XYZ file of C-alpha atoms in Angstrom:
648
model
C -9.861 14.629 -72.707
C -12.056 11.801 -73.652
C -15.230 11.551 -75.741
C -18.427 12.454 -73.615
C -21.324 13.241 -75.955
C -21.985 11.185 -79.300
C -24.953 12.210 -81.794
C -27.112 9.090 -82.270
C -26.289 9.351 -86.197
C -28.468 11.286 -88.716
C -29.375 8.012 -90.175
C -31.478 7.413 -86.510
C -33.613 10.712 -86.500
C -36.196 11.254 -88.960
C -37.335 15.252 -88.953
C -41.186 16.208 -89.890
C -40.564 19.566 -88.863
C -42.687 22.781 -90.345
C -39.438 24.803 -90.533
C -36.795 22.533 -91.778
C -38.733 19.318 -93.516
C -39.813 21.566 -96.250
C -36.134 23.147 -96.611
C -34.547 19.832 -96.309
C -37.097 18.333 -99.253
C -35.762 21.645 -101.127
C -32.123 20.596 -100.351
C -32.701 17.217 -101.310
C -34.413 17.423 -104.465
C -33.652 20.915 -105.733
C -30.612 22.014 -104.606
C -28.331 18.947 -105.402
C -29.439 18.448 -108.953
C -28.968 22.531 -109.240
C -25.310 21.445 -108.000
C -24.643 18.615 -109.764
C -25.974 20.184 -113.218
C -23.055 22.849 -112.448
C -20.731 20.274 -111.705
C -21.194 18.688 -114.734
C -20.884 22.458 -117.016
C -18.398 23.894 -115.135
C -16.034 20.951 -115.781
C -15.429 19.808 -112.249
C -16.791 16.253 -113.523
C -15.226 16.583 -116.446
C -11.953 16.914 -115.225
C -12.001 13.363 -113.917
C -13.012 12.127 -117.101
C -9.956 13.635 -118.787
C -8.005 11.641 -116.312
C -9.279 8.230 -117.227
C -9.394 9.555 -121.278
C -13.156 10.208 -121.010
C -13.210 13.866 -122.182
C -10.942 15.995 -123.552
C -9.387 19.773 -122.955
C -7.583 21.218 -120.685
C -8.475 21.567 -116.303
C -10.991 23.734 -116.136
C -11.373 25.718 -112.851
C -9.196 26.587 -110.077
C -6.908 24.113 -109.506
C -8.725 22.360 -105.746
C -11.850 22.412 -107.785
C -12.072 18.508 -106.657
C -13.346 19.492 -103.389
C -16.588 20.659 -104.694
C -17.490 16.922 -106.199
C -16.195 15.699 -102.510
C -18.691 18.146 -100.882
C -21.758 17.574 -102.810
C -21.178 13.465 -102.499
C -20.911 14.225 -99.032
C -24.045 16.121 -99.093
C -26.045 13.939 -101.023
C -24.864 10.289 -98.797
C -26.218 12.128 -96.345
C -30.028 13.115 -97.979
C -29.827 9.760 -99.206
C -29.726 7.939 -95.388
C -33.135 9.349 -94.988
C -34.844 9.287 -98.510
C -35.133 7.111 -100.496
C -34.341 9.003 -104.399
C -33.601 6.433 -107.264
C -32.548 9.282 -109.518
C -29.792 10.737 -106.556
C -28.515 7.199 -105.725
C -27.383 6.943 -109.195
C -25.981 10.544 -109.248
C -23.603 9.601 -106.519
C -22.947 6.021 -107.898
C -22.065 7.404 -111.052
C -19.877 10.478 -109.888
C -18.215 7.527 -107.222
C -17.026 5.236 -110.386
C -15.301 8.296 -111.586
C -13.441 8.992 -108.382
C -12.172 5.213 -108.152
C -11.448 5.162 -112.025
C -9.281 8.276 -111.720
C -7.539 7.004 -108.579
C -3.483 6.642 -109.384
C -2.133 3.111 -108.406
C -0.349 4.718 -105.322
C -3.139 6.175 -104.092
C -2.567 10.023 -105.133
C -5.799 12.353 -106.755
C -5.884 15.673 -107.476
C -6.745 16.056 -111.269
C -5.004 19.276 -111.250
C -1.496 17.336 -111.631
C -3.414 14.310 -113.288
C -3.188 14.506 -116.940
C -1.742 17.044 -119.158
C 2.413 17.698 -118.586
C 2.097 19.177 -115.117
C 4.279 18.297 -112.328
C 4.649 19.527 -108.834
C 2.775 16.776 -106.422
C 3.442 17.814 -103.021
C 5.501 20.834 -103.783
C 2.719 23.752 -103.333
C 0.864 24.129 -100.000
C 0.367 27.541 -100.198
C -1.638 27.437 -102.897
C -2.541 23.865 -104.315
C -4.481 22.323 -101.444
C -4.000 18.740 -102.374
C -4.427 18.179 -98.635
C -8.005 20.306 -98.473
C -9.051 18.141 -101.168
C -7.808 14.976 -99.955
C -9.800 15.932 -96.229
C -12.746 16.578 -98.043
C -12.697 13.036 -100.369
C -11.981 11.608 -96.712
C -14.855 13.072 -95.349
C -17.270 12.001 -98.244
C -16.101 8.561 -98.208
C -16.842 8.452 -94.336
C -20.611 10.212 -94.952
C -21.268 7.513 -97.752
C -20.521 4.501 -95.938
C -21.942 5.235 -92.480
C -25.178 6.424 -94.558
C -25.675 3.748 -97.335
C -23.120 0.969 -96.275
C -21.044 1.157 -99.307
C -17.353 1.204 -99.018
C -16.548 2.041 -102.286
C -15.817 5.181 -102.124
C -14.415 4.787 -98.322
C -11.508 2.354 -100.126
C -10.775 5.404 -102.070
C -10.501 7.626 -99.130
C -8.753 4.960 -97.089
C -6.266 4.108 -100.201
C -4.899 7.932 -100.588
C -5.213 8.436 -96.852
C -2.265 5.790 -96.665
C -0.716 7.683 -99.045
C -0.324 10.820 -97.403
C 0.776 8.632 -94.019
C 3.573 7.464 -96.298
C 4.531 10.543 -96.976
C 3.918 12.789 -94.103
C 5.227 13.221 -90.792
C 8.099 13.164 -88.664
C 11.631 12.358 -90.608
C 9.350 12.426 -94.250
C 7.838 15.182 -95.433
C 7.625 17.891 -93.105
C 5.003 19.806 -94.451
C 1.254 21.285 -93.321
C -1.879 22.241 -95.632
C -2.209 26.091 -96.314
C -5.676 25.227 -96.647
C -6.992 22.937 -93.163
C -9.205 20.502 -93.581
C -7.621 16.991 -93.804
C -6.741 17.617 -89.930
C -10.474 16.926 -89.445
C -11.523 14.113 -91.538
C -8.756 12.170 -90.787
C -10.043 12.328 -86.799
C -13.437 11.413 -88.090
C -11.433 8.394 -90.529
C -10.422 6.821 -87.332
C -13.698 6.887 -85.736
C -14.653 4.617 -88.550
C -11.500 2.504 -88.635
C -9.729 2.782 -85.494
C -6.402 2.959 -87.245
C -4.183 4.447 -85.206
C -2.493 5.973 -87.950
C -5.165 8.584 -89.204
C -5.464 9.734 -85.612
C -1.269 10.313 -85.298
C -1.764 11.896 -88.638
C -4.338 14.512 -87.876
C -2.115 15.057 -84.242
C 0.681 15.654 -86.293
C -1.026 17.925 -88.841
C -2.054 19.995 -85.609
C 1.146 20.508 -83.365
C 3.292 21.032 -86.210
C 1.372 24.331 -87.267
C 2.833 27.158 -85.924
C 6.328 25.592 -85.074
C 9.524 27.579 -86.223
C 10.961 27.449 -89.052
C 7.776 27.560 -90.409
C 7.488 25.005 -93.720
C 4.895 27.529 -95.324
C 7.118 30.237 -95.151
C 10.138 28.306 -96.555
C 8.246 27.430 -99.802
C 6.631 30.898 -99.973
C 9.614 32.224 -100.206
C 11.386 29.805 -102.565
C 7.963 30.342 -104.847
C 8.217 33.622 -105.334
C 12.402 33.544 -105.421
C 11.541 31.165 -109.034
C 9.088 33.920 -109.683
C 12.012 36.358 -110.040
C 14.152 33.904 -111.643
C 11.747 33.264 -114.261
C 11.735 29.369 -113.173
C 8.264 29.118 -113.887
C 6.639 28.982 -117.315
C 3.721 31.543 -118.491
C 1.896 28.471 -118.279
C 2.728 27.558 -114.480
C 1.816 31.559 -113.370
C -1.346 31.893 -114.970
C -2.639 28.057 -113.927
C -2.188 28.516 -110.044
C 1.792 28.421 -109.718
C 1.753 31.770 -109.303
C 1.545 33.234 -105.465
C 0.981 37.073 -106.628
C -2.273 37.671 -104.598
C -1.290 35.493 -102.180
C 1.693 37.560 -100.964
C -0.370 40.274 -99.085
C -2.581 37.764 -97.213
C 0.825 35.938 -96.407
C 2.745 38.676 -95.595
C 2.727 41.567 -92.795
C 3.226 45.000 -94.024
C 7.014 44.853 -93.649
C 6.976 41.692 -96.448
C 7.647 39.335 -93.786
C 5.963 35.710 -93.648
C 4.111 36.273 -90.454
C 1.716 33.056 -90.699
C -1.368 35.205 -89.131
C -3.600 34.170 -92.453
C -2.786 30.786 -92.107
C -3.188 29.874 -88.061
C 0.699 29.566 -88.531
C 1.973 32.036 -86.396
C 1.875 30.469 -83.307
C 1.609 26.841 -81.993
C -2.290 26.467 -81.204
C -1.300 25.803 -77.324
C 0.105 29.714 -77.351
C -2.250 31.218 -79.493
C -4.351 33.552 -77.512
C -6.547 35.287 -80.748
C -8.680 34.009 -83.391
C -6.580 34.870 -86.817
C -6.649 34.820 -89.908
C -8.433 33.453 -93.025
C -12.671 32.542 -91.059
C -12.783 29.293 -93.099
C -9.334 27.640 -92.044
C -9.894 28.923 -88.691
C -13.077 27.308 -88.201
C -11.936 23.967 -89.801
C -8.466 23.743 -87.876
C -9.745 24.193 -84.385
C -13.077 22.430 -85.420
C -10.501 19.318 -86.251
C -8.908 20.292 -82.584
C -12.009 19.839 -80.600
C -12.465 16.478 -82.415
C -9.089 15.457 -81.806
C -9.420 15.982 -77.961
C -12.065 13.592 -77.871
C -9.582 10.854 -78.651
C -6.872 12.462 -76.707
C -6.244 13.842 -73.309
C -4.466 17.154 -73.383
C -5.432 19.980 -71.023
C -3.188 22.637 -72.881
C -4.041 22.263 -75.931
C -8.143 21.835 -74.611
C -7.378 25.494 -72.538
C -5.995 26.491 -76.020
C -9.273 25.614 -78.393
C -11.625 26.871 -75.465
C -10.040 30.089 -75.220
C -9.891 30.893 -78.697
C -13.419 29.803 -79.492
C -14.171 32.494 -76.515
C -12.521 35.270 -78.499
C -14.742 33.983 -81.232
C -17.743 35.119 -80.004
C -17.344 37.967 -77.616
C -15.564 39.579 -80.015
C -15.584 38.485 -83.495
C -18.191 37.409 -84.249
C -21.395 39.225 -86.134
C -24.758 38.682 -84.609
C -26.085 36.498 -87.165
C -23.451 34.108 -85.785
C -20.817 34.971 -89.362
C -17.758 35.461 -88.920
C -14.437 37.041 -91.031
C -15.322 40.565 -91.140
C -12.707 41.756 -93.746
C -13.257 40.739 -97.788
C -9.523 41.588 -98.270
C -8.405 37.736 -97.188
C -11.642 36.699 -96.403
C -10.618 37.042 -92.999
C -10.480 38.199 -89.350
C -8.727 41.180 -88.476
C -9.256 42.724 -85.028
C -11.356 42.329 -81.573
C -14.506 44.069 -82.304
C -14.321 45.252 -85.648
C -17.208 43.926 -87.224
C -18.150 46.462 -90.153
C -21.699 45.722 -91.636
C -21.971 46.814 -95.228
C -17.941 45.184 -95.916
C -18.787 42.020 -93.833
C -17.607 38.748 -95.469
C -18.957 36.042 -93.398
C -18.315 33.821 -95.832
C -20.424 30.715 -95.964
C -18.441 28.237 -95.289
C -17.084 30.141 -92.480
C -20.468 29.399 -90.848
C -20.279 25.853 -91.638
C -16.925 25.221 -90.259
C -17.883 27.399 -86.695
C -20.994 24.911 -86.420
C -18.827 21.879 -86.518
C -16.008 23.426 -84.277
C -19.563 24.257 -81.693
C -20.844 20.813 -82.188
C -17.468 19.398 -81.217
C -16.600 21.739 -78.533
C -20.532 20.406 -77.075
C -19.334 16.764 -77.301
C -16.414 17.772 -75.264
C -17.977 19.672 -72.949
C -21.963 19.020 -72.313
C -22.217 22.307 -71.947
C -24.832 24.249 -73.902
C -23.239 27.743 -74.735
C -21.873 25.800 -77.604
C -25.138 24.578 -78.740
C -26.419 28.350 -78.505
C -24.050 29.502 -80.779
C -24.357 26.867 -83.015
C -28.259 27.208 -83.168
C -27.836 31.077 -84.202
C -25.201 30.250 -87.027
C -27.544 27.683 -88.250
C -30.435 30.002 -88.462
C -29.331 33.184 -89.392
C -24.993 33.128 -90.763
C -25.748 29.809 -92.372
C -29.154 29.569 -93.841
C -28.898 33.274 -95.262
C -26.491 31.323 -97.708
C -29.028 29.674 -99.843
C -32.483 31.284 -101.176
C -35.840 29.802 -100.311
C -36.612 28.576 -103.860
C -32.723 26.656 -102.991
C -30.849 27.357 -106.295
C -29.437 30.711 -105.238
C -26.807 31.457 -103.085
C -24.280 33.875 -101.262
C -21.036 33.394 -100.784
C -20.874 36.355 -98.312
C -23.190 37.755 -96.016
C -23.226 41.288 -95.616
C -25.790 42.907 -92.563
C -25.893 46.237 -94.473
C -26.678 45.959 -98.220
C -27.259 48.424 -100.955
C -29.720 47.564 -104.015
C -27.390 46.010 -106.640
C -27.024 43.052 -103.885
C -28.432 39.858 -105.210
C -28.219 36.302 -104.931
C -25.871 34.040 -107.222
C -26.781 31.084 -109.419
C -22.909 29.739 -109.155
C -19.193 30.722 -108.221
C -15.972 30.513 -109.983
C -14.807 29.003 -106.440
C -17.862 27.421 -105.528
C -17.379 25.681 -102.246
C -20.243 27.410 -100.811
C -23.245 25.578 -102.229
C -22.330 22.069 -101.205
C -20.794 22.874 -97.943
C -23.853 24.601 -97.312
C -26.062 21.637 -98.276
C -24.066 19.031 -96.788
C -24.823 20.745 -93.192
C -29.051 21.081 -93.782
C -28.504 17.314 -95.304
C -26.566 16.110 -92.254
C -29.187 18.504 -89.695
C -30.067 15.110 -87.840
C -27.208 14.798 -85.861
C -26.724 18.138 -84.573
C -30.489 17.824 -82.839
C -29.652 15.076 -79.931
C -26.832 13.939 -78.208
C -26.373 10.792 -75.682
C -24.008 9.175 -73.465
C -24.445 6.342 -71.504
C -27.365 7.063 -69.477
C -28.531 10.781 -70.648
C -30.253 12.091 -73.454
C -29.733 15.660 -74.608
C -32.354 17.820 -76.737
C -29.840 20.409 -78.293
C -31.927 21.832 -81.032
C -35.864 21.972 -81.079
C -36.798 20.234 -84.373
C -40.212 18.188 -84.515
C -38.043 14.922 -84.958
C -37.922 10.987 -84.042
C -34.832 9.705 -82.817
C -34.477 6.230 -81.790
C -31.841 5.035 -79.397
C -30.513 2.701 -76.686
C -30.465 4.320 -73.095
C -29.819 1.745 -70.432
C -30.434 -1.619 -71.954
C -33.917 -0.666 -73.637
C -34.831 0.860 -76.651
C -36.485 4.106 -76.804
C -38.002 6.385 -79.031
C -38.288 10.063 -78.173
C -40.644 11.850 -80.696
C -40.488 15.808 -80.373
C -43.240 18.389 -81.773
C -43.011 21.995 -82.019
C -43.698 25.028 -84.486
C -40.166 26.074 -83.205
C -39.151 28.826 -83.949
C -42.215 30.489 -84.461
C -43.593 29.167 -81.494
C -41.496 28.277 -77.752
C -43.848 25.113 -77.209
C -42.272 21.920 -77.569
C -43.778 18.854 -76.775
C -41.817 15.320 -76.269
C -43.239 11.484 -76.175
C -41.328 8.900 -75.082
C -42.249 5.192 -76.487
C -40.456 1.983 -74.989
C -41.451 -1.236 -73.398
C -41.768 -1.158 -69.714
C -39.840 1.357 -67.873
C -35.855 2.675 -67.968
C -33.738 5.129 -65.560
C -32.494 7.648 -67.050
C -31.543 11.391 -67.582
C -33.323 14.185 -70.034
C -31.480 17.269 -70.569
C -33.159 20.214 -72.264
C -31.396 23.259 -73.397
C -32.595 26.085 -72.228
C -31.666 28.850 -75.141
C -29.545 31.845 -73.987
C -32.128 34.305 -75.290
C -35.290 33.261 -73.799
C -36.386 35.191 -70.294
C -38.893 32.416 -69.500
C -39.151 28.533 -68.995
C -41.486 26.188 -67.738
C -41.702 22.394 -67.733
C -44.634 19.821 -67.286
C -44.083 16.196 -67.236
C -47.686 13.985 -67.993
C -49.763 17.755 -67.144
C -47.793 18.340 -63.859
C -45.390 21.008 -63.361
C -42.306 20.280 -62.085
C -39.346 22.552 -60.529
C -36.472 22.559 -63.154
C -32.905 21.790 -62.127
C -30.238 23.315 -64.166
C -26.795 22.228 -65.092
C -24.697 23.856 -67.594
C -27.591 25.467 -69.680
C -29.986 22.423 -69.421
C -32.653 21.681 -67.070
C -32.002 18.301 -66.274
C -34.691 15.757 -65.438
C -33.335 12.516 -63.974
C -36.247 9.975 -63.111
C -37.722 6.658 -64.117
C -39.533 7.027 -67.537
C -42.564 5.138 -68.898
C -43.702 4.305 -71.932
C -46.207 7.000 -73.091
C -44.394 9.840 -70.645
C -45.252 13.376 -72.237
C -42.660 16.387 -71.266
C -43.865 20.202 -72.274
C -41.284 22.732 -72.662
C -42.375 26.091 -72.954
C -39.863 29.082 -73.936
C -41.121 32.685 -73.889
C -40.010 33.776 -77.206
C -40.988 37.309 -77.390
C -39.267 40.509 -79.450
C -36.047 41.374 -78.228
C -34.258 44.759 -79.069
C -30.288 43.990 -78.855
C -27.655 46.324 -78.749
C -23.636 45.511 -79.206
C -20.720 46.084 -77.140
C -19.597 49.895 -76.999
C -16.507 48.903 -78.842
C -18.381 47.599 -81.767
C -18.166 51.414 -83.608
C -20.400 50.278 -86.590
C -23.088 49.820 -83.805
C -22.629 52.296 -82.063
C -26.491 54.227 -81.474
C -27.667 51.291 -83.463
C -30.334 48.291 -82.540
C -30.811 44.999 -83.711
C -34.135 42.919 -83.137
C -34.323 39.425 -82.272
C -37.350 36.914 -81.721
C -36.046 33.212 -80.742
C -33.027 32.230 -82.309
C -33.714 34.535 -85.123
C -32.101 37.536 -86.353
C -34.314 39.956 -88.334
C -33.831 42.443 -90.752
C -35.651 45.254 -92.404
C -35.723 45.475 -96.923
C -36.836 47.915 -98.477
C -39.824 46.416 -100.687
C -41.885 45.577 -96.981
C -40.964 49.568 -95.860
C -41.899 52.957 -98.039
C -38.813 55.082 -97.243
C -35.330 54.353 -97.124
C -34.670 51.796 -94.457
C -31.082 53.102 -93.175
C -32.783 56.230 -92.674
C -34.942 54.299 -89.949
C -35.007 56.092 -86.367
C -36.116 53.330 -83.792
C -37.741 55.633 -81.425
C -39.744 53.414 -79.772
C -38.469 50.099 -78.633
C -41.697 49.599 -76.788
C -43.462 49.375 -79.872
C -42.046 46.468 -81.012
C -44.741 43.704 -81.201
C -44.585 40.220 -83.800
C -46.801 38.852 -85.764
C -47.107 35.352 -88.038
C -48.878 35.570 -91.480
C -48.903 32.885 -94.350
C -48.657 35.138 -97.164
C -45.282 36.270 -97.109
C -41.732 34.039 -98.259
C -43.681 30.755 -97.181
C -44.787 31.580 -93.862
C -42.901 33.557 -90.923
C -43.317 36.188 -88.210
C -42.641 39.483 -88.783
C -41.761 41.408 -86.496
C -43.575 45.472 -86.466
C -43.117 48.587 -84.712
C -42.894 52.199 -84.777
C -40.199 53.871 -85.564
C -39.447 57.379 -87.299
C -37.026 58.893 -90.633
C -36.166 62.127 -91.271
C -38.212 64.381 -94.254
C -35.116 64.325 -97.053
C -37.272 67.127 -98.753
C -36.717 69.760 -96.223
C -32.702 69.016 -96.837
C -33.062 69.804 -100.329
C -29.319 70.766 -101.025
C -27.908 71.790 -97.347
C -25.346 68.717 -96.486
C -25.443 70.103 -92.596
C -28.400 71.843 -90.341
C -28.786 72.647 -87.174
C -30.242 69.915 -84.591
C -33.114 72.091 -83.320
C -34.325 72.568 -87.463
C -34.270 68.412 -87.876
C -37.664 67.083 -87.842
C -39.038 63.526 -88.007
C -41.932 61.930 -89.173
C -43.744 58.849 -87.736
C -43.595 55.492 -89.701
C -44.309 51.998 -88.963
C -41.988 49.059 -90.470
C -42.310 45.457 -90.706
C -38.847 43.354 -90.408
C -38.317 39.579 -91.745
C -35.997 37.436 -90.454
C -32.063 37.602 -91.773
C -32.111 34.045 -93.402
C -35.137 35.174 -95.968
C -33.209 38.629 -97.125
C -32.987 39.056 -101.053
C -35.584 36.370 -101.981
C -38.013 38.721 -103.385
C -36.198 41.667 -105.563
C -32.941 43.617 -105.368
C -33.546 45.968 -102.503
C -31.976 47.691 -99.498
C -31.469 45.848 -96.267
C -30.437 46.361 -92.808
C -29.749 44.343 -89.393
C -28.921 47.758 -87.527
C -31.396 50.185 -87.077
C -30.344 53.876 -85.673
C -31.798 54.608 -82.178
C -33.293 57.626 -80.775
């Protein structure tokens, strides 16, 4: 199945949005130096300078701690397309000339096996991820180039790219990541190059997952075979050799290798269920969907579809995360989606928006840019605090009041995946092909483009998502035939259009209401959504919501903390739906609606110390409460918070 859909490039839209410019200036300017002062004390720097005989010591961190400097270069080509910041530029410069210094002759670079007397290239998958780090140097040397024009750092990718061709594939080295990633980057490493190679590579990568024997669970169990022998040194176990902790996620309860945690149990094509550890999911089928846009192959296109279906009817949390289960950070079964033990990793959110981006560009169709609008807003931008130098690595819907936001992780992949997403927001907001535009997300934005023959500028206003108004110019010199597709979101009940103050009947195809026409220079369209309260409820197999409610304005989940409600907020009774009504105010987290209503909680006092009573003797009380949306929880103080509220 061939390309259809292609994002103009972040480097053609500019954003002046209400909602996002301000988070993207706290991104740019905040959040990266936070990240790069960590990089620099938690040794991940540091451990390229010991390489080159810069610094001294021993590796400090877990052994694919390389993929965090990959990440936040990544993240910061990407703020740098659009700003201009002196100070950043020679952040990234300065972090590149390490890369390329540390860079062996043949290509390899992990810093792990680098220095010291470690040995073991290419003998780990399990648990090294050479090849996740690799994927993610790939994809920061792509970012840089396409958003500054240097290659420098796109030689680097390029040069240990051709290493791991060399080495991998059919009659060499048989092997697959533990950890996906390199699948995708090396898709997105022939986009740039058209070398044939990268794209054979990544196909390789793909079909060979899943295959029998298994190459994973040959080396797991000659790994843990040395373990018994005493093979490895004290050393070797304590710095990463080791697979104890690794042996439950990678086992079944019998102690056999069933592959589950890794996507490894089945080829893709057969796979009928989402499995295993959220993060390599998302980035394995992510790296699918971008495959299929260079290739044509139906099966393994009904094979990504289908499990990207049992993604989100049935495992995935309303806030769009996803991995319900801390215990291998992973999925476990069709609707079990526990609040207060939720994972929902981060990065788990990242890697489902690119896998709904690129199932989009396969497929035009807008359920895909639905889900990837509710990850963005609520499983994704819960990760990082307002003030942008806190974060969460997982994102719980039920939390008690020791939950709080962290400065930094041990594994700290979280922060600059995060960032590299809000950095790279441009693309994800329009998509073209040859003679359509498409409006995906409603961001006040500027994109300019070439639509048959002529240049045009669309420029898009809106208080989104606040407000369901969006207003769109067009500017270009004489006229041009074309077609503008707007997405109409899942959750709205209600849409209008006007084009130059005159309403017009809206056609839809495939979620978008599709206006094919002659445009002018100076042609105004007016979208209006009705984004009203919404009370939600979840499937009647989802037990941890069962009698419960979740509200939702817009793409917005909201929640309810206890420092905006005077009783305990799990105790809420939502006894009046109805009630529900929302409200914008200035003086609370920056600007938002809340949304209010009337509700009702039991009096604890009469309980005193009976743990049972009769139903008749139960008596409520009527309170109001005010809920915020998801993405601002835990910004204020440690306190209570829940998505679910009980029902009447």
């Amino acid at each position: 199945m061939s390309e259809q859909y292609r994002s103009p490039g972040f480097a053609n839209v500019t954003i002046h949005d209400d909602f996002w410019s301000p988070r993207l200036r706290t991104n740019n300017l905040v959040s990266l130096d936070h990240q790069y002062n960590h990089l620099q004390a938690n040794g991940s720097l540091d451990n390229f300078r010991r390489v080159i005989g810069e610094a001294g010591g021993d590796f400090e961190g877990p052994p694919f701690i390389d993929a965090n400097v990959y990440k936040w270069v990544e993240a910061a080509s990407y703020a740098l397309a659009t700003d201009d910041m002196p100070t950043l530029k020679e952040k990234v410069n300065n972090v590149i000339s390490l890369i390329e210094e540390a860079q062996a002759d043949d290509g390899y670079l992990f810093t792990y096996f680098m220095f010291g007397e470690r040995t073991g290239r290419w003998s780990n998958f399990t648990m090294m991820h050479e090849l996740y780090c690799a994927g993610h140097l790939i994809e920061a040397g792509v970012a840089h180039y396409r958003a500054v024009g240097d290659d420098r750092l796109l030689a680097v990718a390029r040069k240990f790219a051709d290493h791991i061709h060399e080495r991998f594939g059919p009659n060499r080295l048989e092997k697959i990541p533990g950890h996906e990633e390199i699948e995708l980057a090396l898709v997105r490493l022939y986009r740039l190059t058209n070398a044939d190679r990268y794209l054979d590579l990544a196909g390789y990568f793909i079909d060979r997952r899943g295959q029998d024997p298994s190459p994973l669970a040959a080396e797991l169990t000659d790994l843990e075979q040395k373990l018994e022998d005493e093979t490895f040194t004290e050393e070797q176990k304590e710095s990463g050799w080791s697979v104890v902790g690794y042996q439950d996620t990678l086992r079944d309860d019998a102690g056999q290798y069933d592959g589950i945690w890794a996507q490894d149990h089945k080829p893709i094509r057969d796979q009928q269920r989402i499995e295993g550890h959220a993060v390599r999911a998302g980035n394995l089928y992510a790296a699918v969907a971008a495959y299929l846009q260079e290739v044509d192959d139906d099966e393994l296109f009904a094979a990504v579809k289908r499990l990207w279906r049992n993604m989100v009817s049935r495992r995935m949390y309303i806030t769009g995360g996803i991995g319900s289960q801390h215990f291998g950070e992973r999925f476990t079964e069709d609707y079990d989606l526990p609040n207060d033990t939720a994972f929902a990793e981060t990065c788990a959110s990242a890697s489902a928006i690119f896998w709904s981006h690129h199932m989009f560009e396969l497929t035009g169709e807008s359920e895909y840019v639905d889900i990837l609008e509710r990850i963005l807003y609520n499983g994704l931008l819960s990760g990082i605090s307002l003030d942008g130098t806190r974060y969460c690595y997982s994102n719980p819907l039920t939390t008690d009041a020791e939950y709080h936001r962290h400065k930094w992780f041990y594994v700290a992949c979280c922060p600059p995946n995060l960032s590299r997403v809000l950095a790279s927001l441009g693309k994800y907001i329009y998509a073209l092909s040859d003679d359509e535009v498409f409006v995906n997300l409603y961001v006040g934005s500027t994109v300019e483009t070439t639509l048959s023959g002529r240049s045009i500028t669309l420029e898009q206003s809106t208080e989104y998502p606040w407000d369901g108004d969006i207003e769109i110019r067009l500017s270009m010199e004489g006229s041009a035939k074309f077609t503008l597709n707007l997405r109409i979101p899942e959750w709205t009940e209600s849409e209008a259009i006007e084009i130059n103050d005159e309403s017009v009947a809206i056609e839809s195809e495939n979620g978008y209401a599709k206006i094919e026409r002659t445009w002018n220079d100076g042609d105004q369209i007016d979208l209006s959504l009705a984004v009203e309260p919404d009370v939600v409820v979840a499937h009647p197999e989802v037990g941890s919501d069962e009698a419960h409610a979740a509200l939702r304005r817009g793409p917005l989940v909201y929640c309810l903390e206890g420092i905006d409600n005077p009783y305990p907020v799990h105790h809420l009774i939502l006894s009046n739906p109805d009630s529900i009504s929302a409200r914008y105010t200035e003086s609370m987290l920056d600007g938002m609606t809340v949304i209010e209503g009337d509700g009702s909680v039991q009096n604890l006092e009469e309980w005193q110390d009976q743990l049972y009573r009769s139903l008749d003797s139960v008596e409520t009380s009527s309170v109001e409460f005010t809920a915020i949306p998801y993405y601002a929880r835990n910004n204020r103080t440690q306190t209570r918070m829940i998505v679910w509220m009980r029902l009447a």
